JSON list of C-alpha atoms in Angstrom, two decimals:
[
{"chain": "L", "resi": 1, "resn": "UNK", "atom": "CA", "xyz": [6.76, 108.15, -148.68]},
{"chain": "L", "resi": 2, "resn": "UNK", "atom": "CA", "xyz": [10.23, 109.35, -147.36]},
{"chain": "L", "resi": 3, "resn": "UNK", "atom": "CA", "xyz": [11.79, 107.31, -144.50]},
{"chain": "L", "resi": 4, "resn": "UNK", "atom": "CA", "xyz": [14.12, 107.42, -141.80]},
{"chain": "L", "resi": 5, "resn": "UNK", "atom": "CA", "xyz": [17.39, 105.84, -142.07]},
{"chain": "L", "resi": 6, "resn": "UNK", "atom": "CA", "xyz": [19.40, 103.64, -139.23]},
{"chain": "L", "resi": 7, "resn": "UNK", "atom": "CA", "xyz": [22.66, 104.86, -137.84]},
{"chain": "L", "resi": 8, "resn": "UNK", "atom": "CA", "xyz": [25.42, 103.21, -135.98]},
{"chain": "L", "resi": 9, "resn": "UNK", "atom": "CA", "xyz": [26.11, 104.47, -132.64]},
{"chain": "L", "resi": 10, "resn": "UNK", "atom": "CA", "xyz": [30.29, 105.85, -133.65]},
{"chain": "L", "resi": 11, "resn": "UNK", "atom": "CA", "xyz": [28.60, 107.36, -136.95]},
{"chain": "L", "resi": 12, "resn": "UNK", "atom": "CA", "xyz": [26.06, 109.04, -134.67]},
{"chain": "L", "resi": 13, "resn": "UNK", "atom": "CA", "xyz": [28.66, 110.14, -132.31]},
{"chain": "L", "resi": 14, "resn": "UNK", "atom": "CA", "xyz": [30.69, 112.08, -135.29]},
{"chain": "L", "resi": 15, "resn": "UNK", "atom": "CA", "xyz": [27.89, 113.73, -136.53]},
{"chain": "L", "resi": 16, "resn": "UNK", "atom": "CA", "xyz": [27.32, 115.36, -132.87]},
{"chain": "L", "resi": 17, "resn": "UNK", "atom": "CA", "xyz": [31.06, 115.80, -132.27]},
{"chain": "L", "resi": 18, "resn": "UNK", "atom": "CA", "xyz": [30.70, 117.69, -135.94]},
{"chain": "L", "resi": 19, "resn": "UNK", "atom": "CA", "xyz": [27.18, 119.31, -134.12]},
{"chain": "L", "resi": 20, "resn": "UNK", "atom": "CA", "xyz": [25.43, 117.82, -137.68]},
{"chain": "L", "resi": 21, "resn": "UNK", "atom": "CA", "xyz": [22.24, 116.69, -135.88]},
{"chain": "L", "resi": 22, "resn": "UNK", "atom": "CA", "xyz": [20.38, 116.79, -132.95]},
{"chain": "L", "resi": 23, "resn": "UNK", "atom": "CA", "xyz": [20.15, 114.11, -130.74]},
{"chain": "L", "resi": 24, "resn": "UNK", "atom": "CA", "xyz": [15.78, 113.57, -129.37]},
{"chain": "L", "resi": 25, "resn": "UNK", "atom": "CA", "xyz": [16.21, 111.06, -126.59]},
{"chain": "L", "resi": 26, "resn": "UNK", "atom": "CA", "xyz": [12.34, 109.28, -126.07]},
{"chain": "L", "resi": 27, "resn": "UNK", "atom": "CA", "xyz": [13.39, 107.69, -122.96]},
{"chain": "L", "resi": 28, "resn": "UNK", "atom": "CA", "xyz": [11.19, 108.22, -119.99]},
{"chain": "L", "resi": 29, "resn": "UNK", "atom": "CA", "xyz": [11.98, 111.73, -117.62]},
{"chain": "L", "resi": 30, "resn": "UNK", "atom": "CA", "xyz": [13.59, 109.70, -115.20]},
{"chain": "L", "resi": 31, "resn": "UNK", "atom": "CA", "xyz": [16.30, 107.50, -117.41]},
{"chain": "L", "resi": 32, "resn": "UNK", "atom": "CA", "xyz": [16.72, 111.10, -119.34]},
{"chain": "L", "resi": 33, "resn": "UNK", "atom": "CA", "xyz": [17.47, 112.73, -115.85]},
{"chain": "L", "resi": 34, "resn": "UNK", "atom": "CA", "xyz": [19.92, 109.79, -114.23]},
{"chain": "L", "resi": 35, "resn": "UNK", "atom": "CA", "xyz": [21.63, 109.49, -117.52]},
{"chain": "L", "resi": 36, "resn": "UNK", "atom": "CA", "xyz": [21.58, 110.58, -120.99]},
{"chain": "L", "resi": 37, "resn": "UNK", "atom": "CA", "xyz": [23.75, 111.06, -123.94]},
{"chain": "L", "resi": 38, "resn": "UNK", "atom": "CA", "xyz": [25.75, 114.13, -123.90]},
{"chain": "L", "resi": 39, "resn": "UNK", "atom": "CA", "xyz": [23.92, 116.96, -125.69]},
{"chain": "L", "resi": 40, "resn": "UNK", "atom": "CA", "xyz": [20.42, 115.35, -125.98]},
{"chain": "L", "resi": 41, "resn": "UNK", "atom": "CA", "xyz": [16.97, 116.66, -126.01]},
{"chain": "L", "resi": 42, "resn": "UNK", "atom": "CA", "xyz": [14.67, 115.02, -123.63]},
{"chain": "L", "resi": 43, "resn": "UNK", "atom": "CA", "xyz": [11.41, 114.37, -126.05]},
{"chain": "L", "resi": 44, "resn": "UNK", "atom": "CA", "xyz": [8.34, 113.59, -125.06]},
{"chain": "L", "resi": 45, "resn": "UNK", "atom": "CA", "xyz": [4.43, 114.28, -125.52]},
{"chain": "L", "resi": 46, "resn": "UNK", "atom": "CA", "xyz": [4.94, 117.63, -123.43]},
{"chain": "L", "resi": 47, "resn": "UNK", "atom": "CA", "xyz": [7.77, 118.92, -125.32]},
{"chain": "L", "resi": 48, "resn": "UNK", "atom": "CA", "xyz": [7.01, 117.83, -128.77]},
{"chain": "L", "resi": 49, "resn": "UNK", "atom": "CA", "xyz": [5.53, 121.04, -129.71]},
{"chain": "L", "resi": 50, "resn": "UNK", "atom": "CA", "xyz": [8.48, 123.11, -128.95]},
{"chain": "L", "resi": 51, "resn": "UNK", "atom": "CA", "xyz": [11.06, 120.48, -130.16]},
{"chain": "L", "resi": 52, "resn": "UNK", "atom": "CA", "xyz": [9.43, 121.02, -133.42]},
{"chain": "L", "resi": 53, "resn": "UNK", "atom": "CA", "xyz": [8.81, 124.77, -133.21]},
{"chain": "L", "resi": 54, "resn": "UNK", "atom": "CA", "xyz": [12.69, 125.17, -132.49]},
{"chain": "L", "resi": 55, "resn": "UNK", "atom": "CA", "xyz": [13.90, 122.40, -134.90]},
{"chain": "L", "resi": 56, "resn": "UNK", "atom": "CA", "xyz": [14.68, 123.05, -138.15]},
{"chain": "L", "resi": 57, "resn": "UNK", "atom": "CA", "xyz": [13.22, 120.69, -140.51]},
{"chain": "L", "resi": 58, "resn": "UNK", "atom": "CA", "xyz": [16.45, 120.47, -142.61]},
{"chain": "L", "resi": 59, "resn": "UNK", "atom": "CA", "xyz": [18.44, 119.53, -139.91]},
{"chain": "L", "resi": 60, "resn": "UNK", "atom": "CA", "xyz": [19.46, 116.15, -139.20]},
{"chain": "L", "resi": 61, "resn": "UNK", "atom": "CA", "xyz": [17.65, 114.51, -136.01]},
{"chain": "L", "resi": 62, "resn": "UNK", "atom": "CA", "xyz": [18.90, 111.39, -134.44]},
{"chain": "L", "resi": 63, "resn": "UNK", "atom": "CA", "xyz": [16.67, 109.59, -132.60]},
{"chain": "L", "resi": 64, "resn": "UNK", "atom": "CA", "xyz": [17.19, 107.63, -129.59]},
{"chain": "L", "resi": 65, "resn": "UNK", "atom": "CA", "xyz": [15.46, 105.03, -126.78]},
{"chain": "L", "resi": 66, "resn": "UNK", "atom": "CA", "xyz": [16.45, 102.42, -124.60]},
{"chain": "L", "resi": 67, "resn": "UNK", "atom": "CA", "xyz": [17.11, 99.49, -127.24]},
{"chain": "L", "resi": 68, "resn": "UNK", "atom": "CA", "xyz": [16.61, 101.06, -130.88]},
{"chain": "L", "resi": 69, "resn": "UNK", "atom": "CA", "xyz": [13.21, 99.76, -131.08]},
{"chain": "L", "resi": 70, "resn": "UNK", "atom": "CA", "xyz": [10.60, 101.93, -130.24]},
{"chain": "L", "resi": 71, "resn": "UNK", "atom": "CA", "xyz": [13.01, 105.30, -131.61]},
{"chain": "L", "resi": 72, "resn": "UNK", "atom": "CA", "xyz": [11.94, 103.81, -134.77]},
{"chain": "L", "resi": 73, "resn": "UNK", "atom": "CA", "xyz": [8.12, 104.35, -134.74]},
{"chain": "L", "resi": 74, "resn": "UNK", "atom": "CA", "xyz": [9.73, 108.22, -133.27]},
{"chain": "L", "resi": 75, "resn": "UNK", "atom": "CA", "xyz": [11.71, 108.27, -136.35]},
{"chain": "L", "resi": 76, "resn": "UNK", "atom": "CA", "xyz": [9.10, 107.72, -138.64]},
{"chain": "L", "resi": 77, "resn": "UNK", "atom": "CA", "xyz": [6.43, 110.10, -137.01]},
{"chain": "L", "resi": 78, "resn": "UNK", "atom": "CA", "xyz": [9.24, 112.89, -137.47]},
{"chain": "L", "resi": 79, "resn": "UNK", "atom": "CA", "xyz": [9.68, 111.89, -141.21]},
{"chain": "L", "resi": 80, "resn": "UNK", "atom": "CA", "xyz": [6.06, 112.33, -141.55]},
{"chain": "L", "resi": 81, "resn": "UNK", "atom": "CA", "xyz": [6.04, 115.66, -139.82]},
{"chain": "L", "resi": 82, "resn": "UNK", "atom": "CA", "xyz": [8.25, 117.08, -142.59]},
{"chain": "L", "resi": 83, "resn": "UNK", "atom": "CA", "xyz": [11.92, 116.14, -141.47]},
{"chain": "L", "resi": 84, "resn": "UNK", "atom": "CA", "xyz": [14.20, 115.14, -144.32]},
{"chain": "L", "resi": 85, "resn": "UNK", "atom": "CA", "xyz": [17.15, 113.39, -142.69]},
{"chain": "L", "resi": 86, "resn": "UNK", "atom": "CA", "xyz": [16.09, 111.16, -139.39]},
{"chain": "L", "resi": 87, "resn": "UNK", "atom": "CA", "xyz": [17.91, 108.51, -138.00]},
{"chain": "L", "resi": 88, "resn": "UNK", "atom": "CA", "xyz": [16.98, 105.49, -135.53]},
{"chain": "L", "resi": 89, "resn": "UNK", "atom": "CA", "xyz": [20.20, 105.16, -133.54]},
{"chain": "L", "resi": 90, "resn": "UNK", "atom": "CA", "xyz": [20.67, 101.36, -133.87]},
{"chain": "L", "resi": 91, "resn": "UNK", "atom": "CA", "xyz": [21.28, 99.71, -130.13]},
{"chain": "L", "resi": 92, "resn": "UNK", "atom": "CA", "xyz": [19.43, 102.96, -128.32]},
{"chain": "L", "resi": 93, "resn": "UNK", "atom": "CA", "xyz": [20.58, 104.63, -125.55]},
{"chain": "L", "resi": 94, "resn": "UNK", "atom": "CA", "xyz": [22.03, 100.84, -124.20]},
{"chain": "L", "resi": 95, "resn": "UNK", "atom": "CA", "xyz": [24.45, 100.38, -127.17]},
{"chain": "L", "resi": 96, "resn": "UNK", "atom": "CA", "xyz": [25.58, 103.99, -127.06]},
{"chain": "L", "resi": 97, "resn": "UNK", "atom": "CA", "xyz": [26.68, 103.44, -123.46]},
{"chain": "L", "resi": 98, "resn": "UNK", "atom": "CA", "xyz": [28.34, 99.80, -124.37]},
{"chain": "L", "resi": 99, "resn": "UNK", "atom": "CA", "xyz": [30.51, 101.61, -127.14]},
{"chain": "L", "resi": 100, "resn": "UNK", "atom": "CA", "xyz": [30.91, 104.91, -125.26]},
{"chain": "L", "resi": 101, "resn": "UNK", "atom": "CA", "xyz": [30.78, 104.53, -121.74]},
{"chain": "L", "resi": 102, "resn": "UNK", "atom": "CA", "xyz": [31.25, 107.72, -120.52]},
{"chain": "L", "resi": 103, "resn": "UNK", "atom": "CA", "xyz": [27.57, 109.50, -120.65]},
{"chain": "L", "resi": 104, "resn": "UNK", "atom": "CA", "xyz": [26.41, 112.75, -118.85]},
{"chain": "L", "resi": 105, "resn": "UNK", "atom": "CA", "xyz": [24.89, 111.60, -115.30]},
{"chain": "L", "resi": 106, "resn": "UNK", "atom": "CA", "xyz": [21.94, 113.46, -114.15]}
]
């Protein structure tokens, strides 16, 4: 069985720059809505469906949470729906902000 790969938070930030992947943020509505990394999708149990309706299965998806942890069991699930490149983003949402400080705000 495929699996999904780790990523770095500055490799993950070069393949959005480069708009190579699409960024699923799992984070509760709330943390999504006060802050979130530029460009991300909010996903959830409610939006699943259409996530993976409008979501190409070729195209890279980077996965993120608060920490890296739970992104992982996300990451996997999306592997198994048929995805061929997903990545945990190592640190989650947390680490992204440490290394780029500078995230959209509500």
């Amino acid at each position: 069985m495929q699996s999904f790969s780790h990523i770095q938070a500055d490799a993950a930030q070069q393949m959005l720059k480069d708009n190579l992947a699409t960024l699923a943020d799992i984070r509760d509505a709330n943390s999504f809505e006060a802050a979130h990394i530029e460009g991300a999708t909010h996903l959830s149990n409610e939006s699943l469906s259409q996530f993976m309706a409008a979501t190409d299965k070729a195209r890279p998806i980077i996965v993120c949470c608060y920490h890296g942890i739970s992104s992982q069991q996300a990451a996997q699930f999306l592997v198994q729906q048929g995805y061929e490149q997903v990545y945990s983003l190592d640190g989650g949402f947390e680490g992204w902000r440490r290394a780029f400080p500078y995230v959209s705000q509500g």
